[in-house]
Amino acid sequence: MPRPRRLLRVDPAHGAQLRAGFRAIRAEHRLPLEFPTDAGAESAAAARRPTTGGRSDLSELPFVTLDPPGSTDLDQAMHLTRRGTGFLVRYAIADVPSFVAPGGALDRETHARATTVYCPDTRVPLHPAVLSEGAASLLAGQVRPAIVWTIALAADGVVQDVEVVRAIVRSRARLDYPATQRSLDAGEAGEAITLLAEIGTLRAGLEQTRGGVSLARAEQEVVAVDDRWELALRAPLPVEEHNAQISLLTGMAAATLMLQAGGGILRTMPAASEDDLARLRNRARALGVHWPSTESYGAVLRRLDRSLPSTAAFLTAAAALFRGAAWTAFAGEPPPDPVHGAVGAPYAHVTAPLRRLVDRYGLECSLAAHAGRPAPEWVLAALPTIGEEMARGAARAASVDRACTDLVEATVLSTRVGEEFDAVALDERTVQVRDPAVVGRLTDGAGLAGQRVRVRLVEADVLERRVTFEPLAHGDGSSGPDRPSGP
C-alpha cells in the first residue's frame, strides 16, 4: 500500500521570500546556473548528430520508463519478460557517452559539476536540457541511443547470464511511481509492472540472504505545487523499492564484469565494524528494540515497525553504519575490499548517466569488459580522479538539499514561536515533529532518544535557516521507549 505523506504547506505569501532564499543558497554553494557558451554549443551540435548507426535495433520492444511524476531527464527504461521458468530483464540506459566528446568543453563542465543538483524551484543539471531532457533522454515515443543490459534470471532471481551492448530503443510509456503503485494495489497493473513486483521481491529476498541492508527511512523533501511548496516526510513506495532492485541488479552485474576484466570503477563501502555494531546494539537496548544475538542488523532493520517512534530513533542511529562510501577506481588487481557493505556485493554506478558523472565511465568500462577489450584511453585517464570529483559533487548536492529544507521549515514556523508540538526525539540533539513534518534541533535531549515528547518551538530563524525546540514532557505520558516491535 502507498506510504503516507505528511505535508507542511507553504503559504503563497512566502513565495517571493523562499525563491530569494533558494537563489541565495545556490549562490552560497556556487552552483553554475548556466553552461559556458562552448559547452552549450557542443551540446546543441551533439543533439543534432545522428547516433543510431551501427547498433542493435531493439526499437520494437515495448520498453517503459518509471520515475517520479513530471520527470523528463529519463536515464532508464525497462522491458521485462518471462523466460521459461525464469525471467529476462532488459534495462536500457541513456547512452550519454555518445553525446559527450572526451576532452571537450562539455566534458570539462560535467567534471566540474559531477552531479545534477535538485532544488525546490529548479534543478541545476549535469548536462544542458537539450541533452538531459531532449536528445539523450529516453522519452516515450522517441527512438533513442541506449546502452542495453540483458540479464537472464533463474526462477529464484539468481543471475544466469549478462550481456551489454549499444542499441536503439523506443520507450512506449512514461510511468510514474504513485500511479503505478495505485495500479498494483488495484490489481490492474500490466504484465511489465506485475513482473517488476515479482522480480523485485525475489531480488530483495536475495539481498537479505547475502547480507544487504536498506534503511528505508522516511525522508523530508520539498515539493513544488503550483504557487506554493510542500514539505513532505515520505517513505519510498513499494514499487520504488522494486525498481531500485533492477538498478541494483544492473550495478552488481557491471561490477562483476569490471572485476573479471581487471579494471573499472566501483562504488564501495566498508562493512560495519564490530565496535559500531556493539554501539548500535546498546542503542537498541536503550530504545527497547528487540535484537537477538543470532540476528543480523539487516534482519532487524527489515522487520521493524516504521510507525513506532523508537524505530525512527533506531534508524537514525543505524545510519552511522553507512559510512565510508567511495568511488574506487582500479586497474589490474581489484581493490582490497571491492564490496559495498550495504549492497552485500561488489557494485558500480552505471544506471544514471544523465545525472551522475561516474556512470558515463562505468558504462564504457562495462561495454569494454563484456567485449573483451580494454576501456578507451579517455576513460582510463579520467578514472583516478573521478572518485574525488564525485565526492565533492555529492557533498555539495546534499548540502544544498538540507539548506533548502531548513529554509522552508524556518520560514513556515517563523510565526509560531512559543507553540507546542508532539514529536519524537531521534537522538539527544535532534527531534522529529509529527505535524508539521519538521526535523529540528533539540536544546536538551539527554535521555530522550526514541521517546515521544512534547516540545515548544523556541527559535525559527529564517536568515540562519535554523529551527530549535525545547522538550517539555513525554508526549504519551510514558517514562521510557516504545514496547519492542516483535520477536
Short mmCIF file of C-alpha atoms in Angstrom, two decimals:
data_model
loop_
_atom_site.label_atom_id
_atom_site.label_comp_id
_atom_site.label_asym_id
_atom_site.label_seq_id
_atom_site.Cartn_x
_atom_site.Cartn_y
_atom_site.Cartn_z
CA MET A 1 0.00 0.00 0.00
CA PRO A 2 1.20 3.58 -0.59
CA ARG A 3 3.03 5.12 2.35
CA PRO A 4 1.59 8.27 3.94
CA ARG A 5 2.93 11.71 3.12
CA ARG A 6 2.93 14.30 5.86
CA LEU A 7 2.96 17.75 4.37
CA LEU A 8 3.99 21.17 5.56
CA ARG A 9 2.20 23.57 3.23
CA VAL A 10 3.88 26.85 2.44
CA ASP A 11 1.55 29.80 2.02
CA PRO A 12 1.89 31.53 -1.38
CA ALA A 13 2.61 34.75 0.53
CA HIS A 14 6.02 33.30 1.36
CA GLY A 15 6.75 32.54 -2.29
CA ALA A 16 8.95 35.53 -3.08
CA GLN A 17 10.88 35.15 0.17
CA LEU A 18 11.54 31.47 -0.46
CA ARG A 19 12.57 31.99 -4.07
CA ALA A 20 15.06 34.61 -2.93
CA GLY A 21 16.31 32.20 -0.30
CA PHE A 22 16.74 29.39 -2.78
CA ARG A 23 18.71 31.72 -5.06
CA ALA A 24 20.92 32.70 -2.13
CA ILE A 25 21.61 29.06 -1.31
CA ARG A 26 22.65 28.36 -4.89
CA ALA A 27 24.95 31.39 -4.80
CA GLU A 28 26.48 30.28 -1.49
CA HIS A 29 27.30 26.89 -2.97
CA ARG A 30 28.48 28.39 -6.26
CA LEU A 31 26.11 26.36 -8.36
CA PRO A 32 26.53 27.21 -12.05
CA LEU A 33 23.09 28.12 -13.38
CA GLU A 34 24.20 28.48 -17.00
CA PHE A 35 26.51 26.41 -19.15
CA PRO A 36 29.53 28.02 -20.77
CA THR A 37 28.86 29.07 -24.36
CA ASP A 38 31.22 26.48 -25.84
CA ALA A 39 29.69 23.66 -23.77
CA GLY A 40 26.21 24.74 -24.84
CA ALA A 41 27.23 24.83 -28.48
CA GLU A 42 28.76 21.36 -28.23
CA SER A 43 25.56 20.03 -26.67
CA ALA A 44 23.34 21.53 -29.37
CA ALA A 45 25.55 20.05 -32.10
CA ALA A 46 25.57 16.65 -30.39
CA ALA A 47 21.78 16.71 -30.14
CA ARG A 48 21.54 17.15 -33.90
CA ARG A 49 24.11 14.49 -34.73
CA PRO A 50 22.76 11.02 -35.69
CA THR A 51 23.66 8.47 -33.01
CA THR A 52 21.68 5.42 -34.15
CA GLY A 53 24.03 3.89 -36.70
CA GLY A 54 25.85 0.58 -36.14
CA ARG A 55 23.67 -0.50 -33.22
CA SER A 56 21.40 -3.39 -32.41
CA ASP A 57 17.81 -2.43 -33.21
CA LEU A 58 15.61 -3.06 -30.16
CA SER A 59 13.10 -0.35 -31.01
CA GLU A 60 10.26 -2.85 -31.44
CA LEU A 61 10.47 -3.98 -27.82
CA PRO A 62 7.93 -2.22 -25.55
CA PHE A 63 10.26 -0.53 -23.09
CA VAL A 64 8.74 1.76 -20.43
CA THR A 65 10.24 4.29 -18.04
CA LEU A 66 9.32 4.60 -14.34
CA ASP A 67 10.25 7.76 -12.47
CA PRO A 68 8.91 10.42 -10.10
CA PRO A 69 5.97 12.41 -11.53
CA GLY A 70 6.96 15.06 -14.05
CA SER A 71 10.47 13.71 -14.70
CA THR A 72 11.92 14.47 -18.11
CA ASP A 73 15.59 13.52 -17.57
CA LEU A 74 14.94 9.81 -18.09
CA ASP A 75 18.03 7.65 -17.67
CA GLN A 76 16.48 4.18 -17.67
CA ALA A 77 13.81 2.18 -19.47
CA MET A 78 12.93 -1.45 -18.81
CA HIS A 79 11.48 -4.41 -20.67
CA LEU A 80 10.71 -7.44 -18.51
CA THR A 81 9.53 -10.83 -19.76
CA ARG A 82 9.32 -14.42 -18.59
CA ARG A 83 12.00 -16.79 -19.88
CA GLY A 84 11.00 -20.38 -19.29
CA THR A 85 10.68 -20.67 -15.54
CA GLY A 86 12.83 -17.58 -15.07
CA PHE A 87 12.94 -14.01 -16.34
CA LEU A 88 14.67 -11.77 -18.86
CA VAL A 89 15.46 -8.25 -17.72
CA ARG A 90 16.34 -5.71 -20.38
CA TYR A 91 17.45 -2.41 -18.91
CA ALA A 92 18.16 0.42 -21.35
CA ILE A 93 20.39 3.23 -20.08
CA ALA A 94 20.70 6.58 -21.86
CA ASP A 95 23.86 6.46 -23.98
CA VAL A 96 25.29 9.72 -22.67
CA PRO A 97 28.88 8.85 -23.71
CA SER A 98 27.78 9.09 -27.35
CA PHE A 99 26.85 12.75 -26.85
CA VAL A 100 29.90 13.98 -24.89
CA ALA A 101 33.20 14.44 -26.72
CA PRO A 102 36.13 13.39 -24.48
CA GLY A 103 38.23 16.40 -23.52
CA GLY A 104 35.73 18.87 -24.95
CA ALA A 105 34.05 21.84 -23.32
CA LEU A 106 31.01 19.85 -22.19
CA ASP A 107 33.21 17.10 -20.80
CA ARG A 108 35.15 19.62 -18.72
CA GLU A 109 31.95 21.21 -17.45
CA THR A 110 30.42 17.89 -16.39
CA HIS A 111 33.57 17.06 -14.45
CA ALA A 112 33.23 20.36 -12.60
CA ARG A 113 29.55 19.69 -11.79
CA ALA A 114 29.75 15.91 -11.14
CA THR A 115 26.02 15.58 -10.35
CA THR A 116 22.67 17.17 -11.03
CA VAL A 117 21.58 19.26 -8.03
CA TYR A 118 17.87 19.39 -7.25
CA CYS A 119 16.32 22.47 -5.65
CA PRO A 120 12.62 23.01 -4.84
CA ASP A 121 12.20 25.66 -7.55
CA THR A 122 14.58 24.34 -10.20
CA ARG A 123 17.36 21.88 -10.85
CA VAL A 124 20.95 22.54 -11.81
CA PRO A 125 21.60 19.77 -14.33
CA LEU A 126 24.76 17.87 -15.10
CA HIS A 127 24.07 18.27 -18.84
CA PRO A 128 22.23 21.02 -20.77
CA ALA A 129 18.49 20.46 -21.20
CA VAL A 130 18.89 19.93 -24.95
CA LEU A 131 20.50 16.62 -23.98
CA SER A 132 19.24 15.76 -20.48
CA GLU A 133 15.59 16.48 -21.29
CA GLY A 134 15.85 16.05 -25.05
CA ALA A 135 18.10 14.09 -27.36
CA ALA A 136 19.68 11.82 -24.73
CA SER A 137 16.60 11.30 -22.53
CA LEU A 138 14.61 8.09 -23.07
CA LEU A 139 11.37 9.94 -23.76
CA ALA A 140 8.25 8.00 -24.69
CA GLY A 141 7.66 7.61 -28.41
CA GLN A 142 11.19 8.67 -29.37
CA VAL A 143 13.89 6.48 -30.90
CA ARG A 144 16.96 6.90 -28.71
CA PRO A 145 20.50 5.51 -28.50
CA ALA A 146 20.95 3.40 -25.39
CA ILE A 147 23.29 1.01 -23.67
CA VAL A 148 21.12 -2.04 -23.07
CA TRP A 149 21.72 -4.64 -20.38
CA THR A 150 20.13 -8.04 -20.96
CA ILE A 151 20.20 -10.08 -17.76
CA ALA A 152 18.79 -13.61 -17.62
CA LEU A 153 17.48 -14.66 -14.21
CA ALA A 154 16.57 -18.09 -12.90
CA ALA A 155 13.18 -18.73 -11.30
CA ASP A 156 14.62 -17.71 -7.91
CA GLY A 157 16.03 -14.42 -9.27
CA VAL A 158 19.67 -15.54 -9.45
CA VAL A 159 21.68 -14.16 -12.39
CA GLN A 160 22.42 -16.70 -15.11
CA ASP A 161 23.78 -14.57 -17.93
CA VAL A 162 24.63 -10.93 -18.67
CA GLU A 163 25.02 -9.06 -21.95
CA VAL A 164 25.55 -5.34 -22.55
CA VAL A 165 25.50 -3.71 -25.99
CA ARG A 166 24.81 -0.42 -27.71
CA ALA A 167 21.36 -0.35 -29.26
CA ILE A 168 18.46 1.86 -30.25
CA VAL A 169 15.23 1.71 -28.24
CA ARG A 170 11.84 3.39 -28.16
CA SER A 171 10.00 3.73 -24.86
CA ARG A 172 6.26 3.21 -25.10
CA ALA A 173 5.17 4.95 -21.90
CA ARG A 174 6.42 7.32 -19.20
CA LEU A 175 5.11 5.82 -15.95
CA ASP A 176 5.33 7.48 -12.54
CA TYR A 177 5.59 5.91 -9.09
CA PRO A 178 2.28 6.96 -7.45
CA ALA A 179 0.05 6.00 -10.38
CA THR A 180 1.92 2.75 -10.91
CA GLN A 181 1.60 1.85 -7.23
CA ARG A 182 -2.13 2.51 -7.39
CA SER A 183 -2.45 0.18 -10.38
CA LEU A 184 -0.57 -2.54 -8.50
CA ASP A 185 -2.73 -2.11 -5.40
CA ALA A 186 -5.89 -2.30 -7.51
CA GLY A 187 -4.71 -5.41 -9.36
CA GLU A 188 -4.83 -3.50 -12.64
CA ALA A 189 -1.13 -3.31 -13.49
CA GLY A 190 0.07 -4.63 -16.85
CA GLU A 191 2.49 -7.51 -17.28
CA ALA A 192 5.61 -5.33 -17.14
CA ILE A 193 4.75 -3.87 -13.73
CA THR A 194 3.47 -7.18 -12.37
CA LEU A 195 6.79 -8.74 -13.35
CA LEU A 196 8.65 -5.81 -11.82
CA ALA A 197 6.97 -6.52 -8.47
CA GLU A 198 7.68 -10.24 -8.79
CA ILE A 199 11.34 -9.81 -9.74
CA GLY A 200 11.84 -7.01 -7.22
CA THR A 201 10.52 -9.21 -4.42
CA LEU A 202 12.79 -12.09 -5.43
CA ARG A 203 15.83 -9.84 -5.63
CA ALA A 204 15.01 -8.29 -2.23
CA GLY A 205 15.00 -11.80 -0.78
CA LEU A 206 18.41 -12.48 -2.31
CA GLU A 207 19.63 -9.16 -0.89
CA GLN A 208 18.63 -10.35 2.56
CA THR A 209 20.41 -13.67 2.03
CA ARG A 210 23.69 -12.03 1.03
CA GLY A 211 23.55 -9.58 3.95
CA GLY A 212 22.49 -6.47 2.05
CA VAL A 213 20.58 -3.83 4.01
CA SER A 214 18.46 -0.75 3.41
CA LEU A 215 17.47 1.85 5.98
CA ALA A 216 14.26 2.72 4.07
CA ARG A 217 13.91 5.85 6.19
CA ALA A 218 11.20 8.38 5.60
CA GLU A 219 12.90 11.50 4.25
CA GLN A 220 11.95 15.13 4.03
CA GLU A 221 11.52 16.57 0.58
CA VAL A 222 10.41 20.00 -0.59
CA VAL A 223 7.89 19.67 -3.41
CA ALA A 224 6.70 22.48 -5.69
CA VAL A 225 2.90 22.51 -6.14
CA ASP A 226 1.52 25.33 -8.31
CA ASP A 227 2.43 28.57 -6.48
CA ARG A 228 3.44 27.02 -3.18
CA TRP A 229 5.81 24.44 -1.73
CA GLU A 230 5.03 21.44 0.40
CA LEU A 231 7.48 19.85 2.79
CA ALA A 232 6.78 16.11 2.79
CA LEU A 233 8.01 13.37 5.05
CA ARG A 234 7.84 10.43 2.69
CA ALA A 235 8.99 6.83 2.67
CA PRO A 236 9.53 5.02 -0.65
CA LEU A 237 6.56 3.30 -2.24
CA PRO A 238 6.90 -0.47 -2.71
CA VAL A 239 7.14 -0.03 -6.49
CA GLU A 240 10.10 2.31 -5.97
CA GLU A 241 11.84 -0.39 -3.98
CA HIS A 242 11.11 -2.95 -6.73
CA ASN A 243 12.51 -0.53 -9.31
CA ALA A 244 15.60 0.04 -7.15
CA GLN A 245 16.25 -3.71 -7.21
CA ILE A 246 16.53 -3.63 -11.01
CA SER A 247 19.07 -0.82 -10.74
CA LEU A 248 20.99 -2.72 -8.04
CA LEU A 249 20.93 -5.86 -10.18
CA THR A 250 22.45 -3.92 -13.08
CA GLY A 251 25.07 -2.24 -10.90
CA MET A 252 26.12 -5.60 -9.48
CA ALA A 253 26.36 -7.06 -12.99
CA ALA A 254 28.55 -4.14 -14.04
CA ALA A 255 30.85 -4.59 -11.04
CA THR A 256 31.24 -8.29 -11.81
CA LEU A 257 32.21 -7.53 -15.41
CA MET A 258 34.78 -4.95 -14.30
CA LEU A 259 36.33 -7.26 -11.71
CA GLN A 260 36.56 -10.07 -14.24
CA ALA A 261 38.21 -7.72 -16.75
CA GLY A 262 40.65 -6.29 -14.21
CA GLY A 263 39.67 -2.62 -14.42
CA GLY A 264 36.94 -0.10 -13.80
CA ILE A 265 35.37 1.94 -11.02
CA LEU A 266 33.26 0.55 -8.18
CA ARG A 267 31.01 2.09 -5.58
CA THR A 268 32.44 0.71 -2.35
CA MET A 269 31.57 0.94 1.33
CA PRO A 270 33.19 -0.94 4.22
CA ALA A 271 31.08 -3.34 6.23
CA ALA A 272 30.04 -2.17 9.68
CA SER A 273 32.76 -2.66 12.29
CA GLU A 274 32.22 -4.76 15.40
CA ASP A 275 32.57 -1.63 17.54
CA ASP A 276 29.86 0.18 15.54
CA LEU A 277 27.58 -2.84 15.77
CA ALA A 278 28.16 -3.07 19.51
CA ARG A 279 27.21 0.59 19.92
CA LEU A 280 24.07 0.06 17.85
CA ARG A 281 23.13 -2.97 19.99
CA ASN A 282 23.46 -0.80 23.07
CA ARG A 283 21.20 1.82 21.48
CA ALA A 284 18.68 -0.91 20.61
CA ARG A 285 18.53 -1.98 24.25
CA ALA A 286 18.01 1.62 25.37
CA LEU A 287 15.20 2.06 22.85
CA GLY A 288 13.51 -1.24 23.60
CA VAL A 289 14.21 -2.64 20.14
CA HIS A 290 14.36 -6.44 20.31
CA TRP A 291 17.63 -7.69 18.77
CA PRO A 292 18.53 -11.34 19.45
CA SER A 293 22.25 -12.14 19.40
CA THR A 294 21.71 -14.51 16.47
CA GLU A 295 20.06 -11.88 14.25
CA SER A 296 21.93 -9.60 11.83
CA TYR A 297 21.32 -5.88 11.92
CA GLY A 298 19.97 -6.10 8.37
CA ALA A 299 17.28 -8.52 9.53
CA VAL A 300 16.41 -6.18 12.39
CA LEU A 301 16.02 -3.24 10.02
CA ARG A 302 13.75 -5.22 7.69
CA ARG A 303 11.24 -6.27 10.38
CA LEU A 304 10.93 -3.03 12.36
CA ASP A 305 7.56 -1.31 12.53
CA ARG A 306 8.22 2.04 10.84
CA SER A 307 5.27 3.63 12.68
CA LEU A 308 6.96 3.45 16.10
CA PRO A 309 8.97 6.41 17.42
CA SER A 310 11.65 4.02 18.66
CA THR A 311 12.12 2.83 15.07
CA ALA A 312 12.79 6.37 13.82
CA ALA A 313 15.40 6.82 16.53
CA PHE A 314 16.95 3.41 15.83
CA LEU A 315 17.20 4.16 12.10
CA THR A 316 18.92 7.46 12.89
CA ALA A 317 21.46 5.58 14.99
CA ALA A 318 21.85 2.86 12.33
CA ALA A 319 22.80 5.49 9.75
CA ALA A 320 26.19 5.63 11.46
CA LEU A 321 26.91 2.20 9.97
CA PHE A 322 26.57 3.57 6.42
CA ARG A 323 29.86 5.45 6.39
CA GLY A 324 32.95 5.41 4.24
CA ALA A 325 31.25 5.06 0.84
CA ALA A 326 33.56 5.92 -2.05
CA TRP A 327 34.05 5.56 -5.78
CA THR A 328 37.07 3.28 -6.13
CA ALA A 329 38.92 3.00 -9.43
CA PHE A 330 41.26 0.09 -10.09
CA ALA A 331 43.42 -1.39 -12.82
CA GLY A 332 44.79 -4.91 -12.69
CA GLU A 333 44.37 -6.09 -9.12
CA PRO A 334 40.93 -5.44 -7.61
CA PRO A 335 40.61 -3.17 -4.58
CA PRO A 336 41.41 -4.85 -1.23
CA ASP A 337 37.72 -4.75 -0.36
CA PRO A 338 35.58 -4.44 -3.52
CA VAL A 339 32.26 -4.99 -1.73
CA HIS A 340 29.65 -2.34 -0.98
CA GLY A 341 28.68 -3.11 2.61
CA ALA A 342 25.03 -2.10 2.25
CA VAL A 343 24.56 -3.96 -1.04
CA GLY A 344 26.37 -7.02 0.26
CA ALA A 345 28.24 -7.48 -3.03
CA PRO A 346 30.51 -5.60 -5.46
CA TYR A 347 28.53 -2.78 -7.06
CA ALA A 348 29.04 0.02 -9.59
CA HIS A 349 27.14 3.14 -10.62
CA VAL A 350 26.01 2.73 -14.24
CA THR A 351 22.26 3.50 -14.35
CA ALA A 352 22.04 7.32 -14.08
CA PRO A 353 24.49 8.88 -16.58
CA LEU A 354 22.29 11.93 -17.23
CA ARG A 355 22.51 12.88 -13.56
CA ARG A 356 25.81 11.42 -12.35
CA LEU A 357 29.23 11.80 -13.98
CA VAL A 358 30.75 8.48 -12.88
CA ASP A 359 28.07 6.41 -14.64
CA ARG A 360 29.32 7.52 -18.05
CA TYR A 361 32.68 5.92 -17.24
CA GLY A 362 31.19 2.86 -15.60
CA LEU A 363 29.14 2.17 -18.72
CA GLU A 364 32.17 2.39 -21.00
CA CYS A 365 34.14 0.09 -18.69
CA SER A 366 31.26 -2.40 -18.74
CA LEU A 367 30.96 -2.37 -22.53
CA ALA A 368 34.71 -2.92 -22.90
CA ALA A 369 34.75 -5.71 -20.30
CA HIS A 370 31.88 -7.55 -21.97
CA ALA A 371 33.53 -7.23 -25.39
CA GLY A 372 36.88 -8.42 -24.04
CA ARG A 373 38.78 -5.28 -24.96
CA PRO A 374 40.47 -2.50 -22.94
CA ALA A 375 38.43 0.53 -21.97
CA PRO A 376 39.03 3.64 -24.13
CA GLU A 377 42.09 5.69 -23.24
CA TRP A 378 39.98 8.72 -22.29
CA VAL A 379 38.19 6.55 -19.73
CA LEU A 380 41.38 5.15 -18.23
CA ALA A 381 42.94 8.60 -18.00
CA ALA A 382 39.99 10.02 -16.05
CA LEU A 383 39.34 7.16 -13.62
CA PRO A 384 41.95 8.05 -10.96
CA THR A 385 40.32 11.41 -10.14
CA ILE A 386 36.62 10.71 -10.64
CA GLY A 387 36.14 9.48 -7.09
CA GLU A 388 37.24 12.82 -5.64
CA GLU A 389 35.13 14.74 -8.15
CA MET A 390 32.06 12.71 -7.30
CA ALA A 391 32.62 13.08 -3.57
CA ARG A 392 32.76 16.87 -3.90
CA GLY A 393 29.68 16.97 -6.11
CA ALA A 394 27.64 14.66 -3.87
CA ALA A 395 28.55 16.63 -0.75
CA ARG A 396 27.52 19.88 -2.41
CA ALA A 397 24.19 18.42 -3.57
CA ALA A 398 23.42 17.12 -0.08
CA SER A 399 24.31 20.45 1.49
CA VAL A 400 22.05 22.35 -0.91
CA ASP A 401 19.17 19.97 -0.27
CA ARG A 402 19.49 20.32 3.50
CA ALA A 403 19.77 24.11 3.31
CA CYS A 404 16.63 24.40 1.18
CA THR A 405 14.66 22.20 3.57
CA ASP A 406 15.92 24.17 6.56
CA LEU A 407 14.84 27.40 4.88
CA VAL A 408 11.30 26.14 4.25
CA GLU A 409 10.97 24.93 7.84
CA ALA A 410 12.20 28.19 9.34
CA THR A 411 10.04 30.30 7.03
CA VAL A 412 6.81 28.49 7.78
CA LEU A 413 7.43 28.25 11.54
CA SER A 414 8.67 31.84 11.91
CA THR A 415 5.23 32.98 13.14
CA ARG A 416 4.74 30.03 15.51
CA VAL A 417 7.49 30.55 18.08
CA GLY A 418 6.16 29.59 21.50
CA GLU A 419 3.73 26.95 20.20
CA GLU A 420 3.87 23.35 21.39
CA PHE A 421 4.07 20.22 19.23
CA ASP A 422 4.07 16.43 19.57
CA ALA A 423 7.39 14.99 18.48
CA VAL A 424 9.88 12.10 18.70
CA ALA A 425 13.45 12.58 19.91
CA LEU A 426 15.69 10.98 17.27
CA ASP A 427 18.75 11.41 19.44
CA GLU A 428 19.91 13.83 22.12
CA ARG A 429 20.23 16.72 19.67
CA THR A 430 17.52 16.15 17.04
CA VAL A 431 13.74 15.98 17.17
CA GLN A 432 11.20 14.96 14.54
CA VAL A 433 7.91 16.85 14.86
CA ARG A 434 4.88 14.80 13.90
CA ASP A 435 2.81 17.58 12.34
CA PRO A 436 4.13 19.57 10.53
CA ALA A 437 6.86 17.38 9.02
CA VAL A 438 9.84 19.15 10.59
CA VAL A 439 13.18 17.88 11.85
CA GLY A 440 14.80 20.42 14.16
CA ARG A 441 17.37 20.95 16.87
CA LEU A 442 16.65 19.97 20.46
CA THR A 443 18.01 22.15 23.24
CA ASP A 444 18.45 19.34 25.77
CA GLY A 445 17.51 15.82 24.80
CA ALA A 446 19.63 13.91 27.30
CA GLY A 447 17.98 10.54 27.91
CA LEU A 448 15.13 11.22 25.49
CA ALA A 449 16.26 9.32 22.37
CA GLY A 450 13.42 7.23 20.96
CA GLN A 451 10.75 8.74 23.17
CA ARG A 452 7.62 10.67 22.33
CA VAL A 453 7.99 14.16 23.69
CA ARG A 454 6.08 17.40 23.83
CA VAL A 455 8.25 20.27 22.59
CA ARG A 456 7.99 24.04 22.39
CA LEU A 457 9.32 25.98 19.41
CA VAL A 458 11.85 28.46 20.79
CA GLU A 459 13.54 29.60 17.58
CA ALA A 460 12.71 29.81 13.86
CA ASP A 461 15.49 31.91 12.36
CA VAL A 462 14.93 32.40 8.63
CA LEU A 463 18.27 34.09 7.99
CA GLU A 464 20.22 31.33 9.72
CA ARG A 465 17.79 28.67 8.43
CA ARG A 466 17.56 27.19 11.92
CA VAL A 467 14.64 25.72 13.89
CA THR A 468 15.06 24.86 17.60
CA PHE A 469 12.73 23.18 20.10
CA GLU A 470 12.90 22.63 23.84
CA PRO A 471 11.45 19.47 25.45
CA LEU A 472 8.54 19.79 27.87
CA ALA A 473 7.40 16.25 28.71
CA HIS A 474 6.87 12.81 27.23
CA GLY A 475 4.00 13.17 24.81
CA ASP A 476 2.41 9.84 25.72
CA GLY A 477 2.89 10.11 29.45
CA SER A 478 5.40 7.25 29.47
CA SER A 479 8.82 7.36 31.03
CA GLY A 480 10.50 5.03 28.55
CA PRO A 481 10.70 3.98 24.90
CA ASP A 482 8.13 2.04 22.93
CA ARG A 483 7.46 -1.60 23.52
CA PRO A 484 9.51 -3.98 21.36
CA SER A 485 8.26 -4.24 17.80
CA GLY A 486 8.15 -8.03 17.70
CA PRO A 487 10.17 -11.20 18.17
#
